[in-house]
Amino acid sequence: MNAKISPTGKVSPVGQPLDRVDGHLKVTGQARYAGEYPQTGLLHGSVVSSTIACGRIVSIDTTQALQVPGVVAVIDHTNRPHVASYDKDYEDADSAKGSPFRPLYNDKVLYSGQPLALVVADTLELARYAGSLVNIEYEVDAHQTDLTAAQDEAHTAPAETPKPRGDFQTGFSKAAFTVDARYSTPNEHHNPMEPHASTVLYQDDGSLEIHDKTQGTQNCQDYLHNVFGLEKEKIRILAAFVGGAFGSGLRPQYQLPLAVMAALQLKRSVRVTLTRQQMFTFGYRPNTLQRLRLGADAEGRLTAVGHDVIGQTSRFEDFTEHVVEWSGMLYQCDKVQLTYKLAPLDVYTPLDMRAPGATSGMVGLECALDELACAAGIDPVQLRLTNFAERNGNEDKPYSSKELRACYQQGAERFGWDKRNPEPRSMRNGHQLVGWGMAGGVWEAMQMKASAKASIDSDGKITVTSATTDIGTGTYTVMTQIAAEALGVMPQDIHFVLGDSSLPTAPLQGGSFTVSSVGTAVQQACRGLRTKLLDAVRMAHAEFAVVDMEEVGFGDGYLHIRGQRFAYADIVRESSHDVLDVRIDAEPDKKREGYATATHSAVFVEVLVDEDLGTIRVNRVVSAVAAGRVVNPKTARSQILGGVVWGISQALQEETLTDHHLGRFMNHSLAEYHIPVNADIGDIDVVFVEENDEIVNELGSKGVGEIGIVGVASAIANAIYHATGKRVRELPITLDKVL
């Protein structure tokens, strides 16, 4: 419908730096999270975790725990209720290939930290104390948790890796310049501010209303339906506010089935909250071992790209992510060979974590490209421009849009890259060595099927709904802006509702596809509501029964035709309905099929390295991003800032350390799992490069949640080399490695 949106000439809400519509609730403490919903008679569950990495349970003695006043039950594999799906395999929307983990399934211990019992008591403190009294006797088997030691046992990952193209070996052997280097990235854990929790409110009719820490309410609903054999209508999942997730909430974590198991057995409301230490007992970013082989001719044009990766997985599932694909698409090369293998270990299955695969794989690619630039004596930015790819070589498709050249140019100008002396150890500030490094970034611009509903009542109240979540990314706000633009009203006139499995279908919130997927559905639903408003005017006013669409405008809450205007509320009141509403099921446009779609970035970094102490400080960062139409520059900038901070963390601090003798994570707390604080962060400058894309979706938006972190760690590693002349290929880059 080609109607004019704003006949009054007001600026569209989309593209404006609107404050978060949910901000007031959050800063005043009125926003409730999964573990904060009160209920009379609510019971509390505490999980008892395994202390071995592999073996079986010989016995569980719960006698002492049950004698504690206020303890209601201790549930383990010997006395748990029947669970429908435990007799067969089941999946969730983000499951990996294999047999999913079943909490309290049998006597086998598959990894250290595995939940073996749930103590349920009147208070959380009592439950935790009683949990310490549960005595478990094990039969211990040999375990392996070291990827380096197990790499020879790796098998080809089930994910489809792009087929080789051209003769890689010839291209590499005949190159004027070559790089053959090995890199590694460590385990990382998500550690969102809000720990995982599930509050299961048991209803008199046996139905369950559940507040869960999740990135997909309907995924959790489907999961419980499949696992427990409950009717979907008897399960309602709510997640109005989520205190960060970064991928940790894509799959239902074990506290959810445990809480449901207890609620169904006891016919009581139960809450299970994981401790910070237990946040290290499920998915994480997997350790990777990478080999990069690059060849280039005398002018720096790539003649060969080889990227081989071994990642870790569990023994019961094959977790795969896109680690090597980026090396086949970011730069122009006709001779490419990519391999990706998995080594099964006695660990829990890894899980998607902000920019999964790209965050790890781009470390190898972008650091190796910097090494190639040094070997060939070519500026790192110029080398990337020389190898700029107009098409995605993996798919052999042109890009719907790609303003990466502008990212290089605008980022370099803002940073002052032309003042860089390319010689390592040539720039200093007193006793500090100054290093300048850069890297490129890429992430898929995906779109999934999604639904939304828009309605307006006789008071003019507009409500837009979808089952999507807001994990802190600003979904409430940007959907409000999209709806306001589509209906021609102000953002404050829109009430957007999310985080409820009973609402119109939405995909998991992840992958930077929420705006493109749910946003498109919201836009189409609101445009459909405009059509209904027009139809109501046509029915009520015979003189407008036949109207040229060019004559119709929507703006300021009014429908405008031939010099007359009709308030939306009046239109509804004059119609025969109390409410006008439209529900839309949106899916990707077929015109996308002929194109590759991606966001791109260029990251420029300055580091200061103390020559005597080896300490490293990231002094300033410029991140230039091309992500199509930016719905809200303020929240989008915050997403990039968060990604850059995490990239600094990945480069310099973040690592989950394993004691391979015990087979368990050692630094499973925020005291010992190192992440940056405010004092670690210097100046971060975000540049959004203008990029118009009419193919990716109707909004022209690509999403920014992931792209902010990609390439940051590589740029820092490259800057450290420039500062010190020492190439560190193992993340994180700590001072001992520099010294």
mmCIF file of N, CA and C in Angstrom, residues 659-731:
data_model
loop_
_atom_site.group_PDB
_atom_site.id
_atom_site.type_symbol
_atom_site.label_atom_id
_atom_site.label_comp_id
_atom_site.label_asym_id
_atom_site.label_seq_id
_atom_site.Cartn_x
_atom_site.Cartn_y
_atom_site.Cartn_z
ATOM 1 N N ASP A 659 41.210 -27.482 34.916
ATOM 2 C CA ASP A 659 42.168 -28.391 35.527
ATOM 3 C C ASP A 659 41.911 -29.758 34.891
ATOM 4 N N HIS A 660 42.746 -30.134 33.936
ATOM 5 C CA HIS A 660 42.489 -31.360 33.181
ATOM 6 C C HIS A 660 42.661 -32.612 34.032
ATOM 7 N N HIS A 661 43.384 -32.509 35.136
ATOM 8 C CA HIS A 661 43.507 -33.651 36.044
ATOM 9 C C HIS A 661 42.155 -33.949 36.697
ATOM 10 N N LEU A 662 41.452 -32.878 37.074
ATOM 11 C CA LEU A 662 40.127 -33.031 37.687
ATOM 12 C C LEU A 662 38.997 -32.977 36.654
ATOM 13 N N GLY A 663 39.308 -32.391 35.479
ATOM 14 C CA GLY A 663 38.286 -32.283 34.442
ATOM 15 C C GLY A 663 37.228 -31.249 34.750
ATOM 16 N N ARG A 664 37.606 -30.189 35.453
ATOM 17 C CA ARG A 664 36.608 -29.171 35.805
ATOM 18 C C ARG A 664 37.181 -27.770 35.627
ATOM 19 N N PHE A 665 36.270 -26.822 35.448
ATOM 20 C CA PHE A 665 36.668 -25.422 35.337
ATOM 21 C C PHE A 665 37.117 -24.928 36.707
ATOM 22 N N MET A 666 38.218 -24.191 36.714
ATOM 23 C CA MET A 666 38.784 -23.724 37.985
ATOM 24 C C MET A 666 38.285 -22.342 38.376
ATOM 25 N N ASN A 667 38.173 -21.439 37.410
ATOM 26 C CA ASN A 667 37.849 -20.036 37.730
ATOM 27 C C ASN A 667 36.370 -19.751 37.492
ATOM 28 N N HIS A 668 35.508 -20.551 38.141
ATOM 29 C CA HIS A 668 34.066 -20.448 37.909
ATOM 30 C C HIS A 668 33.411 -19.439 38.859
ATOM 31 N N SER A 669 33.907 -18.211 38.804
ATOM 32 C CA SER A 669 33.312 -17.115 39.567
ATOM 33 C C SER A 669 33.744 -15.809 38.921
ATOM 34 N N LEU A 670 33.031 -14.744 39.220
ATOM 35 C CA LEU A 670 33.402 -13.449 38.642
ATOM 36 C C LEU A 670 34.611 -12.841 39.345
ATOM 37 N N ALA A 671 35.052 -13.460 40.441
ATOM 38 C CA ALA A 671 36.286 -13.006 41.086
ATOM 39 C C ALA A 671 37.501 -13.473 40.289
ATOM 40 N N GLU A 672 37.399 -14.658 39.683
ATOM 41 C CA GLU A 672 38.558 -15.248 39.015
ATOM 42 C C GLU A 672 38.400 -15.370 37.502
ATOM 43 N N TYR A 673 37.184 -15.253 37.020
ATOM 44 C CA TYR A 673 36.966 -15.225 35.569
ATOM 45 C C TYR A 673 37.085 -13.761 35.156
ATOM 46 N N HIS A 674 38.185 -13.395 34.559
ATOM 47 C CA HIS A 674 38.516 -11.984 34.389
ATOM 48 C C HIS A 674 37.801 -11.356 33.192
ATOM 49 N N ILE A 675 37.125 -10.263 33.454
ATOM 50 C CA ILE A 675 36.502 -9.434 32.424
ATOM 51 C C ILE A 675 36.837 -7.976 32.743
ATOM 52 N N PRO A 676 36.757 -7.080 31.768
ATOM 53 C CA PRO A 676 37.158 -5.694 32.016
ATOM 54 C C PRO A 676 36.209 -4.972 32.969
ATOM 55 N N VAL A 677 36.756 -3.984 33.651
ATOM 56 C CA VAL A 677 35.955 -3.021 34.403
ATOM 57 C C VAL A 677 36.086 -1.674 33.692
ATOM 58 N N ASN A 678 35.354 -0.674 34.158
ATOM 59 C CA ASN A 678 35.371 0.630 33.485
ATOM 60 C C ASN A 678 36.778 1.177 33.295
ATOM 61 N N ALA A 679 37.647 0.969 34.297
ATOM 62 C CA ALA A 679 39.003 1.523 34.234
ATOM 63 C C ALA A 679 39.844 0.894 33.130
ATOM 64 N N ASP A 680 39.418 -0.266 32.615
ATOM 65 C CA ASP A 680 40.163 -0.940 31.547
ATOM 66 C C ASP A 680 39.806 -0.415 30.156
ATOM 67 N N ILE A 681 38.759 0.375 30.078
ATOM 68 C CA ILE A 681 38.227 0.754 28.770
ATOM 69 C C ILE A 681 38.588 2.200 28.445
ATOM 70 N N GLY A 682 39.215 2.395 27.294
ATOM 71 C CA GLY A 682 39.559 3.738 26.837
ATOM 72 C C GLY A 682 38.441 4.333 25.998
ATOM 73 N N ASP A 683 38.805 5.147 25.037
ATOM 74 C CA ASP A 683 37.820 5.834 24.198
ATOM 75 C C ASP A 683 37.331 4.895 23.094
ATOM 76 N N ILE A 684 36.022 4.806 22.923
ATOM 77 C CA ILE A 684 35.435 3.986 21.852
ATOM 78 C C ILE A 684 34.577 4.884 20.972
ATOM 79 N N ASP A 685 34.920 4.947 19.707
ATOM 80 C CA ASP A 685 34.221 5.800 18.747
ATOM 81 C C ASP A 685 33.507 4.903 17.746
ATOM 82 N N VAL A 686 32.193 5.053 17.626
ATOM 83 C CA VAL A 686 31.395 4.223 16.720
ATOM 84 C C VAL A 686 30.945 5.053 15.524
ATOM 85 N N VAL A 687 31.190 4.540 14.345
ATOM 86 C CA VAL A 687 30.796 5.213 13.105
ATOM 87 C C VAL A 687 29.822 4.298 12.365
ATOM 88 N N PHE A 688 28.608 4.774 12.114
ATOM 89 C CA PHE A 688 27.673 4.021 11.279
ATOM 90 C C PHE A 688 27.762 4.549 9.852
ATOM 91 N N VAL A 689 28.259 3.702 8.975
ATOM 92 C CA VAL A 689 28.413 4.062 7.569
ATOM 93 C C VAL A 689 27.054 3.951 6.880
ATOM 94 N N GLU A 690 26.723 4.935 6.070
ATOM 95 C CA GLU A 690 25.432 4.900 5.374
ATOM 96 C C GLU A 690 25.409 3.740 4.392
ATOM 97 N N GLU A 691 24.346 2.943 4.477
ATOM 98 C CA GLU A 691 24.213 1.780 3.595
ATOM 99 C C GLU A 691 22.739 1.569 3.293
ATOM 100 N N ASN A 692 22.364 1.691 2.045
ATOM 101 C CA ASN A 692 20.975 1.515 1.629
ATOM 102 C C ASN A 692 20.814 0.139 1.006
ATOM 103 N N ASP A 693 19.865 -0.614 1.521
ATOM 104 C CA ASP A 693 19.658 -1.982 1.051
ATOM 105 C C ASP A 693 18.163 -2.238 0.921
ATOM 106 N N GLU A 694 17.682 -2.354 -0.305
ATOM 107 C CA GLU A 694 16.260 -2.586 -0.546
ATOM 108 C C GLU A 694 15.956 -4.073 -0.736
ATOM 109 N N ILE A 695 16.990 -4.920 -0.600
ATOM 110 C CA ILE A 695 16.824 -6.350 -0.846
ATOM 111 C C ILE A 695 16.749 -7.137 0.464
ATOM 112 N N VAL A 696 17.545 -6.737 1.453
ATOM 113 C CA VAL A 696 17.685 -7.541 2.665
ATOM 114 C C VAL A 696 16.349 -7.711 3.389
ATOM 115 N N ASN A 697 15.533 -6.675 3.464
ATOM 116 C CA ASN A 697 14.159 -6.729 3.976
ATOM 117 C C ASN A 697 13.536 -5.354 3.746
ATOM 118 N N GLU A 698 12.241 -5.242 4.007
ATOM 119 C CA GLU A 698 11.552 -3.969 3.744
ATOM 120 C C GLU A 698 12.098 -2.824 4.586
ATOM 121 N N LEU A 699 12.571 -3.143 5.776
ATOM 122 C CA LEU A 699 13.127 -2.111 6.650
ATOM 123 C C LEU A 699 14.491 -1.634 6.160
ATOM 124 N N GLY A 700 15.187 -2.500 5.428
ATOM 125 C CA GLY A 700 16.549 -2.172 5.006
ATOM 126 C C GLY A 700 17.548 -2.300 6.137
ATOM 127 N N SER A 701 17.158 -3.007 7.218
ATOM 128 C CA SER A 701 17.991 -3.108 8.416
ATOM 129 C C SER A 701 18.625 -4.491 8.507
ATOM 130 N N LYS A 702 19.900 -4.533 8.948
ATOM 131 C CA LYS A 702 20.631 -5.800 9.001
ATOM 132 C C LYS A 702 20.910 -6.297 10.413
ATOM 133 N N GLY A 703 20.770 -5.455 11.425
ATOM 134 C CA GLY A 703 21.050 -5.891 12.796
ATOM 135 C C GLY A 703 22.487 -5.631 13.196
ATOM 136 N N VAL A 704 22.703 -5.326 14.492
ATOM 137 C CA VAL A 704 24.040 -4.933 14.958
ATOM 138 C C VAL A 704 24.508 -5.694 16.200
ATOM 139 N N GLY A 705 23.730 -6.650 16.697
ATOM 140 C CA GLY A 705 24.091 -7.320 17.946
ATOM 141 C C GLY A 705 25.423 -8.040 17.894
ATOM 142 N N GLU A 706 25.722 -8.692 16.765
ATOM 143 C CA GLU A 706 26.939 -9.499 16.664
ATOM 144 C C GLU A 706 28.136 -8.734 16.106
ATOM 145 N N ILE A 707 27.924 -7.911 15.094
ATOM 146 C CA ILE A 707 29.043 -7.346 14.339
ATOM 147 C C ILE A 707 30.003 -6.538 15.212
ATOM 148 N N GLY A 708 29.529 -5.997 16.335
ATOM 149 C CA GLY A 708 30.376 -5.158 17.182
ATOM 150 C C GLY A 708 31.576 -5.870 17.774
ATOM 151 N N ILE A 709 31.466 -7.186 18.018
ATOM 152 C CA ILE A 709 32.573 -7.925 18.637
ATOM 153 C C ILE A 709 33.531 -8.499 17.593
ATOM 154 N N VAL A 710 33.027 -8.744 16.379
ATOM 155 C CA VAL A 710 33.837 -9.436 15.374
ATOM 156 C C VAL A 710 35.016 -8.556 14.937
ATOM 157 N N GLY A 711 36.199 -9.117 14.972
ATOM 158 C CA GLY A 711 37.387 -8.399 14.509
ATOM 159 C C GLY A 711 38.105 -7.595 15.580
ATOM 160 N N VAL A 712 37.452 -7.342 16.711
ATOM 161 C CA VAL A 712 38.067 -6.486 17.737
ATOM 162 C C VAL A 712 39.315 -7.148 18.323
ATOM 163 N N ALA A 713 39.193 -8.418 18.717
ATOM 164 C CA ALA A 713 40.344 -9.116 19.309
ATOM 165 C C ALA A 713 41.496 -9.200 18.314
ATOM 166 N N SER A 714 41.166 -9.417 17.029
ATOM 167 C CA SER A 714 42.211 -9.488 15.998
ATOM 168 C C SER A 714 42.929 -8.154 15.874
ATOM 169 N N ALA A 715 42.178 -7.068 15.853
ATOM 170 C CA ALA A 715 42.780 -5.737 15.728
ATOM 171 C C ALA A 715 43.707 -5.458 16.908
ATOM 172 N N ILE A 716 43.306 -5.894 18.105
ATOM 173 C CA ILE A 716 44.143 -5.689 19.292
ATOM 174 C C ILE A 716 45.423 -6.520 19.188
ATOM 175 N N ALA A 717 45.281 -7.782 18.782
ATOM 176 C CA ALA A 717 46.464 -8.638 18.619
ATOM 177 C C ALA A 717 47.427 -8.036 17.592
ATOM 178 N N ASN A 718 46.874 -7.500 16.505
ATOM 179 C CA ASN A 718 47.711 -6.885 15.470
ATOM 180 C C ASN A 718 48.392 -5.618 15.988
ATOM 181 N N ALA A 719 47.668 -4.868 16.823
ATOM 182 C CA ALA A 719 48.249 -3.649 17.409
ATOM 183 C C ALA A 719 49.367 -3.995 18.387
ATOM 184 N N ILE A 720 49.189 -5.086 19.123
ATOM 185 C CA ILE A 720 50.234 -5.508 20.068
ATOM 186 C C ILE A 720 51.501 -5.904 19.313
ATOM 187 N N TYR A 721 51.335 -6.584 18.181
ATOM 188 C CA TYR A 721 52.515 -6.905 17.364
ATOM 189 C C TYR A 721 53.196 -5.627 16.884
ATOM 190 N N HIS A 722 52.407 -4.672 16.418
ATOM 191 C CA HIS A 722 52.973 -3.414 15.920
ATOM 192 C C HIS A 722 53.716 -2.682 17.037
ATOM 193 N N ALA A 723 53.191 -2.765 18.258
ATOM 194 C CA ALA A 723 53.832 -2.085 19.386
ATOM 195 C C ALA A 723 55.122 -2.771 19.806
ATOM 196 N N THR A 724 55.113 -4.106 19.830
ATOM 197 C CA THR A 724 56.207 -4.851 20.464
ATOM 198 C C THR A 724 57.100 -5.617 19.506
ATOM 199 N N GLY A 725 56.597 -5.896 18.291
ATOM 200 C CA GLY A 725 57.344 -6.763 17.376
ATOM 201 C C GLY A 725 57.196 -8.229 17.718
ATOM 202 N N LYS A 726 56.321 -8.547 18.693
ATOM 203 C CA LYS A 726 56.107 -9.937 19.089
ATOM 204 C C LYS A 726 54.702 -10.375 18.698
ATOM 205 N N ARG A 727 54.636 -11.496 17.977
ATOM 206 C CA ARG A 727 53.348 -11.999 17.505
ATOM 207 C C ARG A 727 52.847 -13.064 18.479
ATOM 208 N N VAL A 728 51.757 -12.761 19.179
ATOM 209 C CA VAL A 728 51.138 -13.724 20.096
ATOM 210 C C VAL A 728 49.905 -14.286 19.404
ATOM 211 N N ARG A 729 49.869 -15.594 19.242
ATOM 212 C CA ARG A 729 48.793 -16.229 18.470
ATOM 213 C C ARG A 729 47.827 -17.019 19.351
ATOM 214 N N GLU A 730 48.004 -16.920 20.644
ATOM 215 C CA GLU A 730 47.147 -17.649 21.581
ATOM 216 C C GLU A 730 46.406 -16.649 22.462
ATOM 217 N N LEU A 731 45.074 -16.627 22.353
ATOM 218 C CA LEU A 731 44.276 -15.734 23.192
ATOM 219 C C LEU A 731 43.975 -16.397 24.529
#
